[in-house]
Short mmCIF file of C-alpha atoms and ligand atoms in Angstrom, two decimals:
data_model
loop_
_atom_site.label_atom_id
_atom_site.label_comp_id
_atom_site.label_asym_id
_atom_site.label_seq_id
_atom_site.Cartn_x
_atom_site.Cartn_y
_atom_site.Cartn_z
CA MET A 1500 88.17 -69.21 117.48
CA LEU A 1501 86.39 -69.58 120.77
CA MET A 1502 86.65 -73.14 122.43
CA SER A 1503 83.99 -74.34 124.23
CA LEU A 1504 83.95 -75.23 128.14
CA LYS A 1505 84.39 -78.85 129.22
CA THR A 1506 83.42 -80.32 132.48
CA GLY A 1507 85.22 -83.38 134.16
CA PRO A 1508 86.48 -86.04 133.69
CA ARG A 1509 84.82 -87.31 137.09
CA ILE A 1510 86.11 -89.78 139.64
CA LYS A 1511 84.09 -93.24 139.04
CA GLU A 1512 85.97 -95.48 141.04
CA ILE A 1513 88.65 -95.37 143.53
CA HIS A 1514 91.10 -98.16 144.35
CA ILE A 1515 92.99 -98.40 147.98
CA THR A 1516 95.51 -100.86 148.24
CA PRO A 1517 97.99 -101.20 150.97
CA ILE A 1518 101.33 -102.76 150.38
CA ALA A 1519 104.50 -103.86 152.22
CA ILE A 1520 107.94 -103.66 151.05
CA VAL A 1521 111.09 -105.13 151.96
CA ASP A 1522 113.14 -103.02 154.14
CA PRO A 1523 116.26 -103.59 155.70
CA PRO A 1524 116.86 -103.63 159.54
CA LEU A 1525 117.39 -99.33 159.60
CA LEU A 1526 118.02 -97.51 162.48
CA ASN A 1527 116.55 -94.25 163.57
CA ALA A 1528 115.89 -92.52 167.21
CA ALA A 1529 112.40 -93.73 167.30
CA GLY A 1530 113.58 -97.47 167.28
CA LEU A 1531 114.20 -100.10 164.18
CA HIS A 1532 112.75 -100.54 160.72
CA ALA A 1533 110.55 -103.70 160.55
CA PRO A 1534 111.33 -106.26 157.63
CA TYR A 1535 108.72 -104.56 155.81
CA ALA A 1536 107.80 -100.95 155.26
CA LEU A 1537 104.01 -100.22 154.52
CA ARG A 1538 102.98 -98.07 151.50
CA THR A 1539 99.30 -97.46 149.96
CA ILE A 1540 99.10 -97.18 146.71
CA VAL A 1541 95.66 -95.19 145.44
CA GLU A 1542 93.84 -95.28 141.93
CA LEU A 1543 91.27 -93.20 140.82
CA VAL A 1544 89.72 -94.23 137.69
CA THR A 1545 87.65 -91.86 135.76
CA ASP A 1546 84.02 -91.93 133.92
CA ASP A 1547 85.98 -91.99 130.62
CA GLY A 1548 87.95 -94.78 131.76
CA ILE A 1549 91.32 -93.02 132.79
CA SER A 1550 93.50 -94.03 135.78
CA GLY A 1551 95.75 -92.08 138.20
CA ILE A 1552 97.61 -93.56 140.75
CA SER A 1553 99.61 -92.00 143.84
CA GLU A 1554 101.62 -93.37 146.78
CA ILE A 1555 101.62 -92.47 150.69
CA PRO A 1556 103.05 -93.82 153.70
CA GLY A 1557 101.06 -96.76 154.76
CA THR A 1558 98.96 -97.20 157.95
CA SER A 1559 95.37 -98.61 158.70
CA ALA A 1560 93.91 -95.56 160.37
CA ILE A 1561 94.67 -93.49 157.10
CA ASP A 1562 93.59 -96.31 154.84
CA ALA A 1563 90.68 -96.36 157.00
CA ALA A 1564 89.91 -92.81 156.33
CA LEU A 1565 90.82 -92.94 152.68
CA HIS A 1566 87.84 -95.34 152.58
CA ASP A 1567 85.68 -93.28 154.71
CA SER A 1568 86.32 -90.76 151.95
CA ILE A 1569 85.05 -92.65 149.13
CA ALA A 1570 81.53 -91.84 148.79
CA LEU A 1571 82.62 -87.99 149.30
CA LEU A 1572 84.76 -88.04 146.13
CA ILE A 1573 82.85 -90.29 143.87
CA GLY A 1574 81.60 -87.97 141.00
CA LYS A 1575 83.92 -85.11 141.80
CA ASP A 1576 85.59 -83.60 138.61
CA VAL A 1577 89.35 -83.93 139.20
CA PHE A 1578 89.94 -80.55 138.11
CA GLN A 1579 88.09 -79.06 141.08
CA LEU A 1580 90.97 -79.77 143.76
CA ASN A 1581 89.94 -76.93 145.79
CA GLU A 1582 86.56 -78.18 146.07
CA ILE A 1583 87.98 -81.75 147.12
CA ARG A 1584 90.35 -80.69 149.67
CA GLN A 1585 87.22 -78.50 151.23
CA VAL A 1586 85.57 -81.54 151.48
CA LEU A 1587 88.01 -83.62 152.74
CA ILE A 1588 88.12 -80.57 155.42
CA ASN A 1589 84.56 -80.85 156.24
CA ARG A 1590 85.00 -84.51 156.82
CA PHE A 1591 88.23 -85.08 158.92
CA GLY A 1592 88.85 -81.40 159.96
CA THR A 1593 92.42 -79.60 159.83
CA ASP A 1594 95.18 -81.51 161.28
CA THR A 1595 96.83 -80.85 164.69
CA ALA A 1596 100.20 -80.96 166.18
CA ALA A 1597 99.31 -83.51 168.54
CA GLU A 1598 98.01 -85.56 165.56
CA ARG A 1599 101.23 -85.32 164.14
CA GLY A 1600 103.27 -87.28 166.99
CA GLU A 1601 106.55 -87.19 168.71
CA THR A 1602 108.10 -89.92 166.00
CA PRO A 1603 110.13 -88.83 163.18
CA TRP A 1604 107.78 -89.63 160.73
CA ASP A 1605 104.34 -87.75 160.64
CA GLN A 1606 100.69 -89.30 161.34
CA ARG A 1607 98.34 -86.63 160.24
CA LYS A 1608 95.31 -87.91 158.02
CA LEU A 1609 93.90 -84.70 155.81
CA VAL A 1610 97.53 -84.28 154.80
CA HIS A 1611 98.34 -87.78 153.79
CA ILE A 1612 94.57 -88.11 152.17
CA PHE A 1613 94.55 -84.88 150.02
CA SER A 1614 98.35 -85.50 148.99
CA ALA A 1615 96.77 -88.92 147.83
CA ILE A 1616 94.04 -87.89 145.92
CA GLU A 1617 95.38 -85.04 144.41
CA VAL A 1618 98.52 -86.57 142.88
CA ALA A 1619 96.21 -89.19 141.82
CA CYS A 1620 94.01 -86.23 139.80
CA MET A 1621 96.90 -84.47 138.33
CA ASP A 1622 98.08 -88.08 136.97
CA ILE A 1623 94.92 -87.95 135.49
CA ILE A 1624 94.86 -84.02 134.31
CA GLY A 1625 98.08 -84.81 132.87
CA LYS A 1626 97.15 -87.20 131.01
CA VAL A 1627 93.97 -85.38 129.37
CA THR A 1628 96.16 -82.34 128.67
CA GLY A 1629 99.09 -84.06 127.56
CA ARG A 1630 101.43 -82.62 129.91
CA PRO A 1631 103.45 -83.68 132.80
CA ILE A 1632 102.82 -82.98 136.59
CA VAL A 1633 105.60 -80.65 136.30
CA ASP A 1634 103.97 -78.47 134.07
CA LEU A 1635 100.55 -78.31 136.13
CA LEU A 1636 102.90 -76.90 139.12
CA GLY A 1637 104.37 -74.12 136.58
CA GLY A 1638 107.07 -75.83 134.48
CA LYS A 1639 110.54 -77.16 135.02
CA MET A 1640 113.38 -75.04 136.19
CA ARG A 1641 115.69 -77.76 135.68
CA ASP A 1642 115.72 -81.14 133.71
CA ARG A 1643 117.38 -83.10 136.71
CA VAL A 1644 116.48 -83.17 140.19
CA PRO A 1645 119.86 -83.87 142.43
CA PHE A 1646 119.34 -86.45 145.62
CA ALA A 1647 121.47 -87.10 148.70
CA ALA A 1648 123.11 -90.08 149.74
CA TYR A 1649 120.80 -91.31 152.87
CA LEU A 1650 122.96 -93.31 155.23
CA PHE A 1651 121.34 -95.18 158.08
CA TYR A 1652 122.88 -96.63 161.22
CA LYS A 1653 121.94 -100.55 160.35
CA TYR A 1654 122.33 -103.81 161.65
CA GLY A 1655 123.50 -106.75 159.24
CA GLY A 1656 120.65 -107.90 157.27
CA ALA A 1657 118.32 -107.48 154.01
CA GLY A 1658 115.15 -106.92 155.46
CA GLY A 1659 111.77 -108.88 154.15
CA GLU A 1660 111.64 -112.58 154.42
CA LEU A 1661 115.54 -112.45 155.29
CA GLY A 1662 115.03 -110.38 157.89
CA PHE A 1663 118.56 -109.87 159.43
CA GLY A 1664 119.79 -112.38 157.07
CA THR A 1665 121.63 -112.03 153.98
CA ASP A 1666 121.18 -113.07 150.41
CA PRO A 1667 124.66 -114.42 149.26
CA ALA A 1668 124.05 -113.94 145.47
CA ALA A 1669 123.70 -109.92 146.11
CA THR A 1670 126.39 -107.77 144.42
CA GLY A 1671 127.32 -104.17 144.17
CA TRP A 1672 125.08 -101.93 146.46
CA ALA A 1673 122.33 -104.68 146.72
CA ALA A 1674 125.15 -106.46 149.03
CA ALA A 1675 126.26 -103.23 150.37
CA ARG A 1676 122.81 -102.68 151.63
CA GLN A 1677 122.82 -105.82 153.48
CA ALA A 1678 126.06 -105.13 155.39
CA SER A 1679 126.15 -103.97 159.12
CA GLY A 1680 126.76 -100.06 159.39
CA LEU A 1681 127.45 -99.33 163.23
CA THR A 1682 131.03 -98.09 163.31
CA PRO A 1683 132.42 -94.89 161.37
CA VAL A 1684 134.27 -97.07 159.31
CA GLU A 1685 131.28 -99.02 158.41
CA MET A 1686 129.27 -95.75 157.31
CA VAL A 1687 132.41 -94.71 155.46
CA THR A 1688 131.76 -97.98 153.58
CA GLN A 1689 128.29 -97.63 153.00
CA ALA A 1690 128.41 -94.18 151.90
CA LYS A 1691 130.94 -95.02 149.46
CA ALA A 1692 129.26 -98.15 147.64
CA MET A 1693 125.86 -95.90 147.93
CA CYS A 1694 127.70 -93.05 146.23
CA THR A 1695 129.49 -95.62 143.66
CA GLU A 1696 126.01 -96.72 142.68
CA PHE A 1697 123.86 -93.70 142.25
CA GLY A 1698 126.65 -90.89 142.07
CA PHE A 1699 125.16 -88.63 144.92
CA GLN A 1700 127.08 -85.85 145.59
CA SER A 1701 125.77 -84.72 149.02
CA ILE A 1702 125.50 -87.15 151.79
CA LYS A 1703 123.28 -87.22 155.11
CA LEU A 1704 123.35 -89.56 158.21
CA LYS A 1705 120.32 -90.54 160.00
CA GLY A 1706 121.71 -89.75 163.40
CA GLY A 1707 120.08 -90.11 166.70
CA VAL A 1708 120.62 -93.61 167.05
CA PHE A 1709 124.06 -93.53 169.33
CA GLU A 1710 125.32 -91.11 171.71
CA PRO A 1711 126.24 -87.81 169.87
CA GLN A 1712 130.02 -88.20 170.09
CA GLN A 1713 129.80 -91.29 167.90
CA GLU A 1714 127.65 -89.73 165.79
CA VAL A 1715 130.18 -86.58 165.20
CA ASP A 1716 133.25 -88.99 164.79
CA ALA A 1717 131.10 -90.57 161.89
CA MET A 1718 130.78 -87.43 160.28
CA PHE A 1719 134.39 -86.61 160.57
CA ALA A 1720 135.08 -90.06 159.02
CA LEU A 1721 132.99 -88.97 156.02
CA HIS A 1722 134.39 -85.72 155.74
CA GLU A 1723 137.83 -87.35 155.91
CA ALA A 1724 136.86 -89.80 153.40
CA PHE A 1725 134.94 -87.73 150.68
CA GLY A 1726 136.79 -84.53 151.44
CA PRO A 1727 135.43 -80.90 151.70
CA ASP A 1728 133.53 -80.90 148.48
CA ILE A 1729 130.84 -83.16 149.32
CA PRO A 1730 128.47 -81.51 151.53
CA LEU A 1731 127.18 -83.67 154.68
CA ARG A 1732 124.41 -83.43 156.92
CA LEU A 1733 123.62 -85.16 160.13
CA ASP A 1734 119.85 -86.10 161.42
CA PRO A 1735 119.54 -86.74 165.09
CA ASN A 1736 115.94 -86.10 164.82
CA ALA A 1737 115.56 -83.83 167.82
CA ILE A 1738 116.62 -86.28 170.23
CA TRP A 1739 119.46 -84.09 171.69
CA LYS A 1740 118.89 -81.70 174.38
CA LEU A 1741 119.71 -78.14 174.03
CA GLU A 1742 123.37 -77.99 175.74
CA THR A 1743 123.83 -81.26 173.45
CA GLY A 1744 123.03 -79.91 170.38
CA ILE A 1745 125.03 -76.37 170.74
CA LYS A 1746 128.09 -78.47 172.29
CA TYR A 1747 128.38 -80.70 169.31
CA GLY A 1748 126.87 -78.36 166.54
CA ARG A 1749 130.12 -75.98 167.10
CA GLN A 1750 132.14 -79.40 166.97
CA LEU A 1751 130.54 -79.96 163.71
CA GLU A 1752 130.57 -76.71 162.33
CA PRO A 1753 133.32 -76.80 160.15
CA ILE A 1754 132.32 -79.73 158.12
CA LEU A 1755 128.51 -79.45 157.95
CA GLU A 1756 126.44 -77.88 154.87
CA TYR A 1757 123.37 -78.09 157.24
CA LEU A 1758 122.44 -79.42 160.87
CA GLU A 1759 119.11 -81.13 160.73
CA ASP A 1760 116.66 -81.16 163.69
CA PRO A 1761 119.44 -81.43 166.31
CA VAL A 1762 116.83 -80.18 169.31
CA ARG A 1763 113.12 -80.49 169.94
CA GLY A 1764 110.70 -77.88 169.13
CA GLN A 1765 110.92 -74.31 167.35
CA GLU A 1766 111.95 -72.41 170.63
CA ASN A 1767 115.18 -75.03 171.20
CA MET A 1768 115.85 -74.98 167.61
CA ALA A 1769 116.06 -71.32 167.83
CA LYS A 1770 118.37 -70.92 170.99
CA VAL A 1771 120.74 -73.39 168.63
CA ARG A 1772 120.61 -71.64 165.43
CA GLN A 1773 121.93 -68.38 167.64
CA ALA A 1774 124.72 -70.45 168.89
CA LEU A 1775 126.06 -71.70 165.73
CA THR A 1776 127.31 -70.23 162.42
CA ILE A 1777 125.84 -73.47 160.42
CA PRO A 1778 122.17 -73.73 158.88
CA LEU A 1779 119.52 -76.01 160.65
CA ALA A 1780 117.16 -77.64 158.84
CA THR A 1781 113.95 -78.93 160.21
CA ASN A 1782 111.41 -81.70 159.18
CA MET A 1783 110.20 -82.09 162.91
CA CYS A 1784 109.76 -78.15 164.34
CA THR A 1785 108.13 -76.70 161.22
CA THR A 1786 106.01 -79.25 159.82
CA SER A 1787 102.69 -77.71 158.57
CA PHE A 1788 101.45 -73.93 157.56
CA GLY A 1789 100.23 -73.32 161.08
CA ASP A 1790 103.86 -73.77 162.09
CA ILE A 1791 104.87 -71.04 159.90
CA PRO A 1792 104.14 -67.93 162.13
CA ASN A 1793 106.24 -69.11 165.12
CA SER A 1794 108.70 -70.49 162.78
CA ILE A 1795 109.18 -66.91 161.42
CA ARG A 1796 108.58 -64.87 164.68
CA LEU A 1797 111.44 -67.34 166.37
CA GLY A 1798 114.13 -68.22 163.82
CA ALA A 1799 113.15 -71.77 164.27
CA GLU A 1800 115.49 -72.94 161.08
CA ASP A 1801 117.05 -71.72 158.14
CA ILE A 1802 115.70 -74.76 155.65
CA ILE A 1803 112.39 -76.36 155.46
CA LEU A 1804 112.23 -79.68 154.49
CA SER A 1805 109.04 -80.17 152.35
CA ASP A 1806 107.50 -83.42 151.65
CA HIS A 1807 104.01 -83.54 149.81
CA HIS A 1808 102.84 -86.10 151.62
CA PHE A 1809 102.82 -84.32 154.99
CA TRP A 1810 102.24 -80.80 153.51
CA GLY A 1811 99.09 -81.53 151.73
CA GLY A 1812 100.01 -82.62 148.39
CA LEU A 1813 102.29 -80.85 145.34
CA ARG A 1814 100.35 -77.50 145.37
CA ALA A 1815 100.60 -76.78 148.78
CA SER A 1816 104.59 -77.65 148.68
CA MET A 1817 104.67 -74.61 145.92
CA THR A 1818 102.62 -72.70 148.30
CA LEU A 1819 105.38 -73.58 150.85
CA ALA A 1820 108.22 -72.81 148.42
CA GLY A 1821 106.53 -69.29 148.26
CA ILE A 1822 106.60 -68.96 151.67
CA CYS A 1823 110.24 -69.62 152.08
CA GLU A 1824 111.45 -67.52 149.21
CA THR A 1825 109.23 -64.65 151.10
CA PHE A 1826 111.17 -64.95 154.40
CA GLY A 1827 114.16 -66.45 152.98
CA ARG A 1828 114.16 -69.77 154.24
CA GLY A 1829 115.97 -72.47 152.20
CA LEU A 1830 113.43 -75.56 151.02
CA SER A 1831 114.44 -79.03 150.24
CA MET A 1832 112.99 -82.39 150.81
CA HIS A 1833 112.23 -84.89 153.33
CA SER A 1834 111.66 -88.51 152.75
CA ASN A 1835 110.35 -91.93 154.16
CA SER A 1836 110.93 -95.49 152.70
CA HIS A 1837 109.04 -95.04 149.28
CA LEU A 1838 108.58 -96.39 145.49
CA GLY A 1839 108.49 -95.00 142.25
CA ILE A 1840 105.34 -93.24 142.45
CA SER A 1841 106.20 -90.90 145.08
CA LEU A 1842 109.62 -90.70 143.82
CA ALA A 1843 108.03 -89.47 140.53
CA ALA A 1844 106.15 -87.15 142.28
CA MET A 1845 108.92 -85.99 144.45
CA VAL A 1846 111.10 -85.63 140.81
CA HIS A 1847 107.99 -83.14 139.25
CA LEU A 1848 107.97 -81.02 142.23
CA GLY A 1849 111.44 -80.91 142.68
CA ALA A 1850 111.62 -80.01 139.15
CA ALA A 1851 108.93 -77.30 139.42
CA LEU A 1852 110.56 -75.60 142.84
CA PRO A 1853 111.99 -72.03 141.94
CA HIS A 1854 115.41 -72.53 143.55
CA LEU A 1855 116.68 -75.73 144.76
CA THR A 1856 120.14 -75.31 146.51
CA TYR A 1857 120.19 -78.34 148.25
CA ALA A 1858 119.70 -82.13 146.84
CA LEU A 1859 116.76 -83.74 148.17
CA ASP A 1860 116.20 -86.58 150.36
CA THR A 1861 115.42 -90.16 149.62
CA HIS A 1862 115.41 -93.92 151.07
CA TYR A 1863 114.87 -95.08 147.52
CA PRO A 1864 118.36 -96.84 147.57
CA TRP A 1865 117.08 -98.99 150.55
CA GLN A 1866 113.98 -100.38 148.39
CA SER A 1867 114.51 -103.10 145.87
CA ASP A 1868 111.26 -103.49 145.04
CA GLU A 1869 109.30 -101.53 142.69
CA ILE A 1870 105.57 -100.97 141.72
CA ILE A 1871 106.02 -99.39 138.07
CA THR A 1872 106.16 -100.93 134.74
CA ALA A 1873 109.61 -99.59 133.63
CA GLY A 1874 110.81 -100.65 136.83
CA ARG A 1875 113.14 -98.85 139.29
CA PHE A 1876 114.23 -95.51 138.43
CA THR A 1877 117.90 -94.76 137.39
CA PHE A 1878 120.01 -92.02 138.94
CA GLU A 1879 122.70 -90.33 136.73
CA GLU A 1880 125.16 -88.77 138.93
CA GLY A 1881 122.65 -88.44 142.25
CA ALA A 1882 120.07 -87.07 139.87
CA VAL A 1883 116.69 -88.32 138.48
CA ALA A 1884 115.55 -86.84 134.97
CA VAL A 1885 112.20 -85.38 134.88
CA PRO A 1886 109.38 -87.58 133.24
CA THR A 1887 108.43 -86.39 130.13
CA GLU A 1888 105.28 -88.45 129.55
CA PRO A 1889 101.94 -86.66 130.77
CA GLY A 1890 101.16 -87.26 134.08
CA LEU A 1891 103.15 -89.04 136.90
CA GLY A 1892 104.89 -90.57 133.79
CA VAL A 1893 104.77 -93.94 135.24
CA GLU A 1894 101.99 -96.67 135.01
CA LEU A 1895 101.19 -99.01 137.68
CA ASP A 1896 102.52 -102.65 137.40
CA ARG A 1897 99.50 -104.71 138.56
CA ILE A 1898 101.62 -107.86 139.08
CA ALA A 1899 103.73 -105.94 141.35
CA LEU A 1900 100.77 -104.60 142.91
CA ALA A 1901 99.12 -107.94 143.73
CA ARG A 1902 102.41 -109.45 145.18
CA LEU A 1903 103.24 -106.31 147.47
CA HIS A 1904 99.78 -106.51 148.79
CA GLN A 1905 100.15 -110.22 149.50
CA ASN A 1906 103.24 -109.25 151.19
CA TYR A 1907 100.92 -106.67 153.09
CA LEU A 1908 98.63 -109.35 154.05
CA SER A 1909 101.28 -112.17 155.01
CA CYS A 1910 103.84 -109.84 157.12
CA GLY A 1911 100.83 -108.78 159.62
CA LEU A 1912 102.07 -105.07 160.26
CA THR A 1913 99.35 -102.45 160.04
CA LYS A 1914 101.40 -99.54 161.40
CA ARG A 1915 104.85 -98.29 161.60
CA ASP A 1916 106.11 -99.20 164.92
CA ASP A 1917 109.91 -98.64 164.93
CA GLN A 1918 109.77 -99.02 168.99
CA VAL A 1919 108.30 -102.66 168.79
CA GLU A 1920 111.03 -103.59 166.29
CA MET A 1921 113.60 -102.56 168.51
CA GLN A 1922 112.39 -104.44 171.49
CA LYS A 1923 112.33 -107.28 169.55
CA VAL A 1924 116.26 -106.72 169.44
CA GLN A 1925 116.89 -104.96 172.75
CA PRO A 1926 113.99 -106.02 175.62
CA GLY A 1927 112.89 -103.24 177.48
CA TRP A 1928 114.16 -100.41 174.94
CA THR A 1929 111.55 -97.52 174.59
CA PHE A 1930 111.59 -94.49 172.74
CA GLN A 1931 112.66 -91.12 174.38
CA SER A 1932 111.64 -87.71 172.41
CA VAL A 1933 114.77 -86.44 174.30
CA ARG A 1934 117.63 -88.75 175.09
CA TRP A 1935 121.07 -87.17 175.21
MG1 LIG B 3339 114.79 -85.52 159.64
#
């Protein structure tokens, strides 16, 4: 029997809602996390009343660009993602490396906007076809997607209204995530609490906060505490000089699964890579398709950390996976502070990747809020089961959305600025792209 072709559904409404979620005082090379992390929730509604949702890092500049794109997108068929992407390129141009910025997080517009629209469209396509998003990416290669414990140096404090204060009623991981994490001993305590709660079987430390020896000592303390079977990673966020990267990289060789962005730029990364025997990973020197040719020419890294928010969506991330396969790069995943809509998208992508040899990054344990009706995702043995419902498999909790939007309006933040937050604690502190 011949089936007739159908068009649509078409985008009828686009709702863009900035939210602020509680975030503890986590330290990184760019400074200090604010008491709230910003996210933007996008909801598309079709002419036949189907809703699709997505979540991206929040900043007023990208929110404004999303608002600018509404008129271009109304009436578009949600299946026509190639056309939608081209319309957005025509409006915003392709992103440049300068737009990405020197901070650990990416500030480019097009990749964020298209990621937001694509994920929401694929949520709708999944609902229309009755298939989970992983099936729209070619189907799942695994039922559970493994994540790594993501340790942060931090001041004592819970974030949100409590700021540097703590909730005395908190127990378990909720209590541990309020604790100070500055010394090697405190980092081991943080790691044990996180791994006990979530079952993680790999551990990453966000470095670039203290002089290198202190961070190397923390890695050896973790190695001592967890033994050789738990893979360890350190991410100094490109803040080390070339000679520092080589010196401390050599010290870390016996205990690291990989070293992430020890130094800044593809040329320096390639030099460190030639000097070390352990793999190098990046979400800072090879961050776009335009960076790939030079990455291959120089041999800048062994592992690229994908991120569908920064690489322009889920299908672009699958393209990246193909490039990595061709050129012998490993692939894993980068993360920022996020809620369950982003996590669902990360899990669908993680399940579809042809090869997954490294547990993915997630900040999710550091968040306490949620914006999906099912509540917070559960982790078993460090992994998240791939949702089996159509689309993303999560639904927007509209009461939580309203509450978290009110947080956004009340907190006064409009973009991430870790330097400003750090200056509140250490007056005069400034971000340096290379410090040690
Ligand atoms: Mg990184």
